[in-house]
PDB file of C-alpha atoms in Angstrom:
ATOM      1  CA  MET A 144       2.403 -42.791 -26.578  1.00 37.00           C
ATOM      2  CA  ASP A 145       5.335 -45.113 -27.196  1.00 40.00           C
ATOM      3  CA  GLY A 146       5.350 -48.102 -29.496  1.00 39.00           C
ATOM      4  CA  LYS A 147       4.530 -50.586 -26.736  1.00 39.00           C
ATOM      5  CA  ASP A 148       1.455 -48.624 -25.665  1.00 41.00           C
ATOM      6  CA  ALA A 149       0.312 -48.223 -29.261  1.00 40.00           C
ATOM      7  CA  ARG A 150       0.583 -51.954 -29.889  1.00 39.00           C
ATOM      8  CA  GLY A 151      -1.331 -52.722 -26.703  1.00 40.00           C
ATOM      9  CA  GLN A 152      -4.032 -50.318 -27.792  1.00 50.00           C
ATOM     10  CA  ALA A 153      -4.258 -52.029 -31.171  1.00 51.00           C
ATOM     11  CA  GLY A 154      -4.706 -55.365 -29.416  1.00 58.00           C
ATOM     12  CA  ASP A 155      -7.451 -53.951 -27.242  1.00 75.00           C
ATOM     13  CA  LEU A 156      -9.263 -52.608 -30.277  1.00 82.00           C
ATOM     14  CA  LEU A 157      -9.257 -56.009 -31.942  1.00 87.00           C
ATOM     15  CA  ASP A 158     -10.556 -57.518 -28.721  1.00 87.00           C
ATOM     16  CA  LEU A 159     -13.679 -55.364 -29.132  1.00 89.00           C
ATOM     17  CA  LEU A 160     -14.777 -57.268 -32.224  1.00 90.00           C
ATOM     18  CA  PRO A 161     -17.931 -59.391 -31.812  1.00 91.00           C
ATOM     19  CA  ARG A 162     -17.135 -63.018 -31.044  1.00 90.00           C
ATOM     20  CA  GLU A 163     -18.330 -64.201 -34.463  1.00 89.00           C
ATOM     21  CA  PHE A 164     -15.377 -62.321 -35.979  1.00 90.00           C
ATOM     22  CA  GLN A 165     -12.677 -63.877 -33.835  1.00 84.00           C
ATOM     23  CA  ASP A 166     -10.075 -65.298 -36.211  1.00 89.00           C
ATOM     24  CA  LYS A 167      -6.668 -65.748 -34.572  1.00 91.00           C
ATOM     25  CA  GLU A 168      -4.709 -65.751 -37.829  1.00 94.00           C
ATOM     26  CA  VAL A 169      -6.370 -62.606 -39.175  1.00 93.00           C
ATOM     27  CA  HIS A 170      -5.932 -60.881 -35.815  1.00 92.00           C
ATOM     28  CA  ARG A 171      -2.253 -61.849 -35.768  1.00 93.00           C
ATOM     29  CA  ARG A 172      -1.711 -60.318 -39.193  1.00 95.00           C
ATOM     30  CA  LEU A 173      -3.618 -57.147 -38.290  1.00 94.00           C
ATOM     31  CA  ARG A 174      -1.486 -56.745 -35.173  1.00 93.00           C
ATOM     32  CA  LYS A 175       1.621 -57.171 -37.316  1.00 94.00           C
ATOM     33  CA  LEU A 176       0.324 -54.439 -39.630  1.00 95.00           C
ATOM     34  CA  MET A 177      -0.208 -52.105 -36.680  1.00 93.00           C
ATOM     35  CA  ARG A 178       3.319 -52.747 -35.393  1.00 93.00           C
ATOM     36  CA  GLU A 179       4.709 -51.859 -38.803  1.00 95.00           C
ATOM     37  CA  LEU A 180       2.574 -48.706 -39.047  1.00 95.00           C
ATOM     38  CA  ASP A 181       3.993 -47.627 -35.701  1.00 94.00           C
ATOM     39  CA  GLU A 182       7.460 -47.679 -37.310  1.00 96.00           C
ATOM     40  CA  LEU A 183       6.522 -46.279 -40.708  1.00 97.00           C
ATOM     41  CA  VAL A 184       6.855 -42.517 -40.146  1.00 97.00           C
ATOM     42  CA  PHE A 185       9.663 -40.398 -38.735  1.00 97.00           C
ATOM     43  CA  GLU A 186      10.456 -36.736 -38.246  1.00 96.00           C
ATOM     44  CA  HIS A 187      13.631 -35.072 -39.477  1.00 95.00           C
ATOM     45  CA  GLU A 188      14.270 -31.369 -38.919  1.00 93.00           C
ATOM     46  CA  GLY A 189      10.575 -30.757 -38.334  1.00 92.00           C
ATOM     47  CA  GLU A 190       9.395 -32.593 -41.463  1.00 94.00           C
ATOM     48  CA  LEU A 191       7.666 -35.951 -41.754  1.00 96.00           C
ATOM     49  CA  PHE A 192       8.950 -38.758 -43.951  1.00 97.00           C
ATOM     50  CA  VAL A 193       8.114 -42.395 -44.556  1.00 97.00           C
ATOM     51  CA  ASP A 194      10.890 -44.790 -43.608  1.00 97.00           C
ATOM     52  CA  ALA A 195      11.803 -46.359 -46.947  1.00 97.00           C
ATOM     53  CA  GLU A 196      13.072 -49.540 -45.266  1.00 97.00           C
ATOM     54  CA  VAL A 197       9.830 -50.104 -43.337  1.00 97.00           C
ATOM     55  CA  ALA A 198       7.683 -49.413 -46.411  1.00 96.00           C
ATOM     56  CA  ALA A 199       9.742 -51.886 -48.438  1.00 96.00           C
ATOM     57  CA  ARG A 200       9.496 -54.481 -45.658  1.00 96.00           C
ATOM     58  CA  LEU A 201       5.706 -54.144 -45.563  1.00 95.00           C
ATOM     59  CA  LEU A 202       5.397 -54.372 -49.332  1.00 95.00           C
ATOM     60  CA  ARG A 203       7.426 -57.558 -49.587  1.00 95.00           C
ATOM     61  CA  ASP A 204       5.590 -59.260 -46.706  1.00 96.00           C
ATOM     62  CA  PRO A 205       3.282 -61.851 -48.323  1.00 95.00           C
ATOM     63  CA  GLU A 206       1.104 -61.861 -45.205  1.00 95.00           C
ATOM     64  CA  VAL A 207       0.172 -58.248 -45.958  1.00 94.00           C
ATOM     65  CA  PHE A 208       0.717 -57.654 -49.689  1.00 94.00           C
ATOM     66  CA  PRO A 209       0.557 -60.883 -51.720  1.00 92.00           C
ATOM     67  CA  ASP A 210       2.544 -61.286 -54.922  1.00 92.00           C
ATOM     68  CA  HIS A 211      -0.261 -60.454 -57.355  1.00 90.00           C
ATOM     69  CA  VAL A 212      -0.776 -56.914 -55.981  1.00 92.00           C
ATOM     70  CA  ARG A 213       2.731 -56.036 -54.835  1.00 92.00           C
ATOM     71  CA  GLY A 214       3.824 -54.278 -58.020  1.00 91.00           C
ATOM     72  CA  GLN A 215       0.788 -51.990 -58.176  1.00 91.00           C
ATOM     73  CA  ALA A 216       0.982 -51.274 -54.446  1.00 91.00           C
ATOM     74  CA  ARG A 217       4.655 -50.349 -54.799  1.00 92.00           C
ATOM     75  CA  LYS A 218       3.797 -47.895 -57.592  1.00 91.00           C
ATOM     76  CA  GLY A 219       1.299 -46.163 -55.317  1.00 90.00           C
ATOM     77  CA  VAL A 220       3.794 -45.946 -52.472  1.00 92.00           C
ATOM     78  CA  GLU A 221       6.547 -44.578 -54.702  1.00 92.00           C
ATOM     79  CA  LYS A 222       4.241 -41.978 -56.258  1.00 91.00           C
ATOM     80  CA  HIS A 223       2.442 -40.736 -53.163  1.00 92.00           C
ATOM     81  CA  LEU A 224       4.655 -41.198 -50.092  1.00 93.00           C
ATOM     82  CA  ARG A 225       7.736 -39.089 -49.383  1.00 94.00           C
ATOM     83  CA  GLN A 226      10.357 -41.677 -48.466  1.00 96.00           C
ATOM     84  CA  ARG A 227      13.909 -41.622 -47.210  1.00 96.00           C
ATOM     85  CA  THR A 228      16.144 -43.627 -44.897  1.00 95.00           C
ATOM     86  CA  ARG A 229      15.444 -42.738 -41.267  1.00 96.00           C
ATOM     87  CA  GLY A 230      19.010 -42.429 -40.005  1.00 92.00           C
ATOM     88  CA  THR A 231      18.839 -40.292 -36.867  1.00 93.00           C
ATOM     89  CA  GLY A 232      15.250 -39.185 -37.509  1.00 96.00           C
ATOM     90  CA  ARG A 233      12.793 -39.485 -34.618  1.00 96.00           C
ATOM     91  CA  ARG A 234      10.191 -42.209 -34.968  1.00 96.00           C
ATOM     92  CA  VAL A 235       6.589 -40.949 -34.928  1.00 96.00           C
ATOM     93  CA  THR A 236       4.072 -43.573 -33.806  1.00 95.00           C
ATOM     94  CA  TRP A 237       0.778 -43.966 -35.630  1.00 94.00           C
ATOM     95  CA  ARG A 238      -1.239 -42.407 -32.808  1.00 92.00           C
ATOM     96  CA  GLU A 239       1.213 -39.552 -32.503  1.00 93.00           C
ATOM     97  CA  LEU A 240       0.261 -38.597 -36.053  1.00 92.00           C
ATOM     98  CA  THR A 241      -3.029 -37.316 -34.626  1.00 90.00           C
ATOM     99  CA  THR A 242      -1.074 -34.370 -33.207  1.00 90.00           C
ATOM    100  CA  ARG A 243       0.211 -33.382 -36.650  1.00 89.00           C
ATOM    101  CA  GLY A 244      -2.218 -31.059 -38.356  1.00 88.00           C
ATOM    102  CA  GLU A 245      -1.039 -32.009 -41.841  1.00 90.00           C
ATOM    103  CA  VAL A 246      -1.944 -35.699 -41.367  1.00 93.00           C
ATOM    104  CA  PRO A 247      -5.695 -36.484 -41.629  1.00 94.00           C
ATOM    105  CA  ILE A 248      -5.523 -39.541 -39.381  1.00 94.00           C
ATOM    106  CA  ALA A 249      -7.325 -39.602 -36.017  1.00 93.00           C
ATOM    107  CA  PRO A 250      -7.622 -43.197 -34.753  1.00 92.00           C
ATOM    108  CA  MET A 251     -10.587 -43.879 -32.482  1.00 92.00           C
ATOM    109  CA  SER A 252      -9.578 -45.143 -29.056  1.00 89.00           C
ATOM    110  CA  PHE A 253     -10.654 -48.320 -27.302  1.00 90.00           C
ATOM    111  CA  GLN A 254     -12.821 -46.216 -25.005  1.00 91.00           C
ATOM    112  CA  GLU A 255     -14.506 -44.395 -27.903  1.00 92.00           C
ATOM    113  CA  LEU A 256     -15.358 -47.597 -29.740  1.00 92.00           C
ATOM    114  CA  ARG A 257     -16.554 -49.335 -26.600  1.00 92.00           C
ATOM    115  CA  GLY A 258     -18.669 -46.265 -25.909  1.00 94.00           C
ATOM    116  CA  LEU A 259     -20.492 -46.891 -29.188  1.00 94.00           C
ATOM    117  CA  GLY A 260     -21.605 -50.237 -27.779  1.00 95.00           C
ATOM    118  CA  LEU A 261     -19.039 -52.509 -29.400  1.00 94.00           C
ATOM    119  CA  SER A 262     -17.799 -55.538 -27.456  1.00 92.00           C
ATOM    120  CA  PRO A 263     -17.300 -59.278 -27.931  1.00 92.00           C
ATOM    121  CA  ALA A 264     -20.859 -59.737 -26.667  1.00 94.00           C
ATOM    122  CA  THR A 265     -22.298 -57.538 -29.424  1.00 95.00           C
ATOM    123  CA  SER A 266     -23.977 -59.505 -32.201  1.00 94.00           C
ATOM    124  CA  GLY A 267     -22.936 -58.960 -35.796  1.00 92.00           C
ATOM    125  CA  LYS A 268     -26.396 -57.522 -36.493  1.00 94.00           C
ATOM    126  CA  ASP A 269     -26.121 -55.012 -33.666  1.00 96.00           C
ATOM    127  CA  ALA A 270     -22.545 -54.120 -34.650  1.00 95.00           C
ATOM    128  CA  ARG A 271     -23.740 -53.358 -38.171  1.00 95.00           C
ATOM    129  CA  ARG A 272     -26.497 -51.125 -36.786  1.00 96.00           C
ATOM    130  CA  ILE A 273     -23.955 -49.286 -34.609  1.00 96.00           C
ATOM    131  CA  ILE A 274     -21.489 -48.724 -37.469  1.00 95.00           C
ATOM    132  CA  ALA A 275     -24.193 -47.678 -39.936  1.00 95.00           C
ATOM    133  CA  GLY A 276     -25.685 -45.313 -37.356  1.00 96.00           C
ATOM    134  CA  HIS A 277     -22.424 -43.560 -36.452  1.00 95.00           C
ATOM    135  CA  PHE A 278     -20.848 -43.651 -39.925  1.00 95.00           C
ATOM    136  CA  PRO A 279     -23.845 -43.435 -42.283  1.00 96.00           C
ATOM    137  CA  ASP A 280     -21.653 -42.725 -45.308  1.00 96.00           C
ATOM    138  CA  PHE A 281     -19.596 -45.892 -44.914  1.00 97.00           C
ATOM    139  CA  PRO A 282     -20.537 -47.815 -48.072  1.00 96.00           C
ATOM    140  CA  PRO A 283     -22.980 -50.689 -47.434  1.00 96.00           C
ATOM    141  CA  LYS A 284     -21.308 -52.682 -50.207  1.00 95.00           C
ATOM    142  CA  LEU A 285     -18.190 -52.952 -48.043  1.00 95.00           C
ATOM    143  CA  LEU A 286     -20.031 -53.204 -44.743  1.00 94.00           C
ATOM    144  CA  ASP A 287     -22.014 -56.216 -45.963  1.00 95.00           C
ATOM    145  CA  ALA A 288     -19.186 -57.851 -47.917  1.00 95.00           C
ATOM    146  CA  ASP A 289     -17.738 -61.236 -47.161  1.00 94.00           C
ATOM    147  CA  ALA A 290     -13.989 -61.718 -47.016  1.00 94.00           C
ATOM    148  CA  ALA A 291     -13.669 -62.953 -50.607  1.00 94.00           C
ATOM    149  CA  ALA A 292     -15.482 -59.867 -51.914  1.00 95.00           C
ATOM    150  CA  ILE A 293     -13.266 -57.612 -49.783  1.00 95.00           C
ATOM    151  CA  GLN A 294     -10.174 -59.236 -51.299  1.00 93.00           C
ATOM    152  CA  GLU A 295     -11.542 -58.717 -54.810  1.00 93.00           C
ATOM    153  CA  ILE A 296     -12.442 -55.086 -54.090  1.00 92.00           C
ATOM    154  CA  ALA A 297      -8.936 -54.437 -52.727  1.00 92.00           C
ATOM    155  CA  VAL A 298      -7.241 -55.968 -55.774  1.00 91.00           C
ATOM    156  CA  GLN A 299      -9.432 -53.960 -58.151  1.00 89.00           C
ATOM    157  CA  GLY A 300      -8.792 -50.777 -56.186  1.00 87.00           C
ATOM    158  CA  ILE A 301      -5.025 -51.213 -56.245  1.00 87.00           C
ATOM    159  CA  GLY A 302      -5.027 -51.767 -59.991  1.00 81.00           C
ATOM    160  CA  HIS A 303      -7.458 -49.009 -60.990  1.00 74.00           C
ATOM    161  CA  ASN A 304      -6.209 -46.426 -63.514  1.00 61.00           C
ATOM    162  CA  ARG A 305      -7.287 -43.423 -61.454  1.00 72.00           C
ATOM    163  CA  THR A 306      -6.047 -44.900 -58.224  1.00 84.00           C
ATOM    164  CA  VAL A 307      -7.532 -44.926 -54.769  1.00 91.00           C
ATOM    165  CA  TRP A 308      -4.431 -42.969 -53.730  1.00 91.00           C
ATOM    166  CA  ASP A 309      -5.288 -40.186 -56.204  1.00 92.00           C
ATOM    167  CA  CYS A 310      -8.911 -40.121 -55.057  1.00 93.00           C
ATOM    168  CA  VAL A 311      -8.134 -39.855 -51.337  1.00 94.00           C
ATOM    169  CA  VAL A 312      -5.259 -37.383 -51.707  1.00 93.00           C
ATOM    170  CA  SER A 313      -7.409 -35.108 -53.877  1.00 93.00           C
ATOM    171  CA  LYS A 314      -9.986 -34.946 -51.086  1.00 94.00           C
ATOM    172  CA  ILE A 315      -7.969 -34.648 -47.881  1.00 94.00           C
ATOM    173  CA  GLY A 316      -4.373 -33.881 -48.792  1.00 93.00           C
ATOM    174  CA  TYR A 317      -0.950 -35.344 -49.439  1.00 93.00           C
ATOM    175  CA  TRP A 318      -0.475 -37.237 -46.183  1.00 94.00           C
ATOM    176  CA  ALA A 319      -3.803 -39.022 -46.627  1.00 93.00           C
ATOM    177  CA  ALA A 320      -1.766 -41.463 -48.729  1.00 93.00           C
ATOM    178  CA  LEU A 321      -0.660 -42.969 -45.414  1.00 94.00           C
ATOM    179  CA  ALA A 322      -4.287 -43.857 -44.732  1.00 95.00           C
ATOM    180  CA  VAL A 323      -4.545 -45.570 -48.126  1.00 95.00           C
ATOM    181  CA  PHE A 324      -1.432 -47.657 -47.438  1.00 94.00           C
ATOM    182  CA  ALA A 325      -2.824 -48.779 -44.071  1.00 95.00           C
ATOM    183  CA  ALA A 326      -6.279 -49.444 -45.508  1.00 95.00           C
ATOM    184  CA  PHE A 327      -4.988 -51.619 -48.352  1.00 95.00           C
ATOM    185  CA  GLY A 328      -3.035 -53.677 -45.834  1.00 95.00           C
ATOM    186  CA  ALA A 329      -6.182 -54.166 -43.729  1.00 95.00           C
ATOM    187  CA  LEU A 330      -8.358 -54.986 -46.747  1.00 95.00           C
ATOM    188  CA  LEU A 331      -5.928 -57.595 -48.026  1.00 95.00           C
ATOM    189  CA  ILE A 332      -5.455 -59.201 -44.604  1.00 96.00           C
ATOM    190  CA  ILE A 333      -9.183 -59.297 -43.826  1.00 95.00           C
ATOM    191  CA  GLY A 334      -9.717 -60.678 -47.316  1.00 93.00           C
ATOM    192  CA  THR A 335      -8.028 -63.890 -46.157  1.00 93.00           C
ATOM    193  CA  ALA A 336     -10.771 -64.604 -43.617  1.00 92.00           C
ATOM    194  CA  THR A 337     -13.942 -66.564 -44.296  1.00 89.00           C
ATOM    195  CA  GLY A 338     -17.506 -65.354 -44.046  1.00 88.00           C
ATOM    196  CA  PRO A 339     -18.903 -61.801 -43.718  1.00 89.00           C
ATOM    197  CA  TRP A 340     -16.057 -59.559 -42.560  1.00 93.00           C
ATOM    198  CA  GLY A 341     -17.187 -56.092 -43.665  1.00 94.00           C
ATOM    199  CA  ILE A 342     -18.191 -55.134 -40.125  1.00 94.00           C
ATOM    200  CA  PRO A 343     -14.786 -55.820 -38.529  1.00 93.00           C
ATOM    201  CA  LEU A 344     -13.179 -54.097 -41.517  1.00 95.00           C
ATOM    202  CA  ALA A 345     -15.184 -50.930 -40.784  1.00 95.00           C
ATOM    203  CA  ILE A 346     -14.331 -51.126 -37.078  1.00 94.00           C
ATOM    204  CA  PHE A 347     -10.634 -51.623 -37.781  1.00 94.00           C
ATOM    205  CA  LEU A 348     -10.519 -48.745 -40.267  1.00 95.00           C
ATOM    206  CA  ALA A 349     -12.263 -46.415 -37.807  1.00 94.00           C
ATOM    207  CA  ALA A 350      -9.835 -47.510 -35.095  1.00 93.00           C
ATOM    208  CA  THR A 351      -6.823 -47.008 -37.367  1.00 94.00           C
ATOM    209  CA  LEU A 352      -7.736 -43.990 -39.497  1.00 95.00           C
ATOM    210  CA  GLY A 353     -10.601 -42.257 -37.690  1.00 94.00           C
ATOM    211  CA  GLY A 354     -14.227 -42.413 -38.751  1.00 94.00           C
ATOM    212  CA  GLY A 355     -14.202 -39.567 -41.263  1.00 95.00           C
ATOM    213  CA  THR A 356     -11.036 -40.665 -43.032  1.00 96.00           C
ATOM    214  CA  ALA A 357     -12.193 -44.295 -43.025  1.00 96.00           C
ATOM    215  CA  VAL A 358     -15.400 -43.284 -44.825  1.00 97.00           C
ATOM    216  CA  ILE A 359     -13.477 -41.322 -47.487  1.00 96.00           C
ATOM    217  CA  VAL A 360     -10.984 -44.136 -48.074  1.00 96.00           C
ATOM    218  CA  ALA A 361     -13.712 -46.800 -48.229  1.00 96.00           C
ATOM    219  CA  ASN A 362     -15.701 -44.833 -50.809  1.00 95.00           C
ATOM    220  CA  CYS A 363     -12.576 -44.188 -52.894  1.00 94.00           C
ATOM    221  CA  VAL A 364     -11.732 -47.899 -52.791  1.00 93.00           C
ATOM    222  CA  LEU A 365     -15.119 -48.664 -54.306  1.00 92.00           C
ATOM    223  CA  ASN A 366     -15.111 -45.784 -56.777  1.00 90.00           C
ATOM    224  CA  PRO A 367     -11.762 -44.030 -57.315  1.00 88.00           C
ATOM    225  CA  ASN A 368     -13.325 -41.759 -59.943  1.00 84.00           C
ATOM    226  CA  ARG A 369     -15.848 -40.175 -57.583  1.00 74.00           C
TER     227      ARG A 369
END
């Protein structure tokens, strides 16, 4: 899947959100995040690396990582992600990472999420029932959170002594740090919305990381010491 297809898929996935969670500005920022994730990883001589220029660009983007968390987020990136300049390396799109056994990221497709019963016509109540039924270990505290609480949880998670990065990597391996980077971006963007946005957060994380990885990251965000 090339970058254009991946971006179209991301748009489709956002279009599945119930109508009560339609926020054009938040959707625009989430689409920007997905475009950047599509450019974040490359392959050089059979090994995966994070493009240092793309990571730096994401970190300094105030629409993704605001000033008050940027320093802590940068520390996590520098500690946990193997970075170098791409040069002639081959770009690996976010969905292509699903083919790499060492990367625990398996985004759910538009068809898979629609098959769960998610659509703009789905009520927030029904969407919560669907998410809780298919991902029972996704923490209710996040699922039921409003945007302000999500922002606060993200800021606390980024600044925690035993970091979310450490928690996730200890459970599912080195490259799981990519999932943490993506999740923090989503948490901080969704934290700029108004009202209860835990349900679209869960849907977006499942669509971006895969259900199992989304559950692990979400629980580590809430309790990095678990």
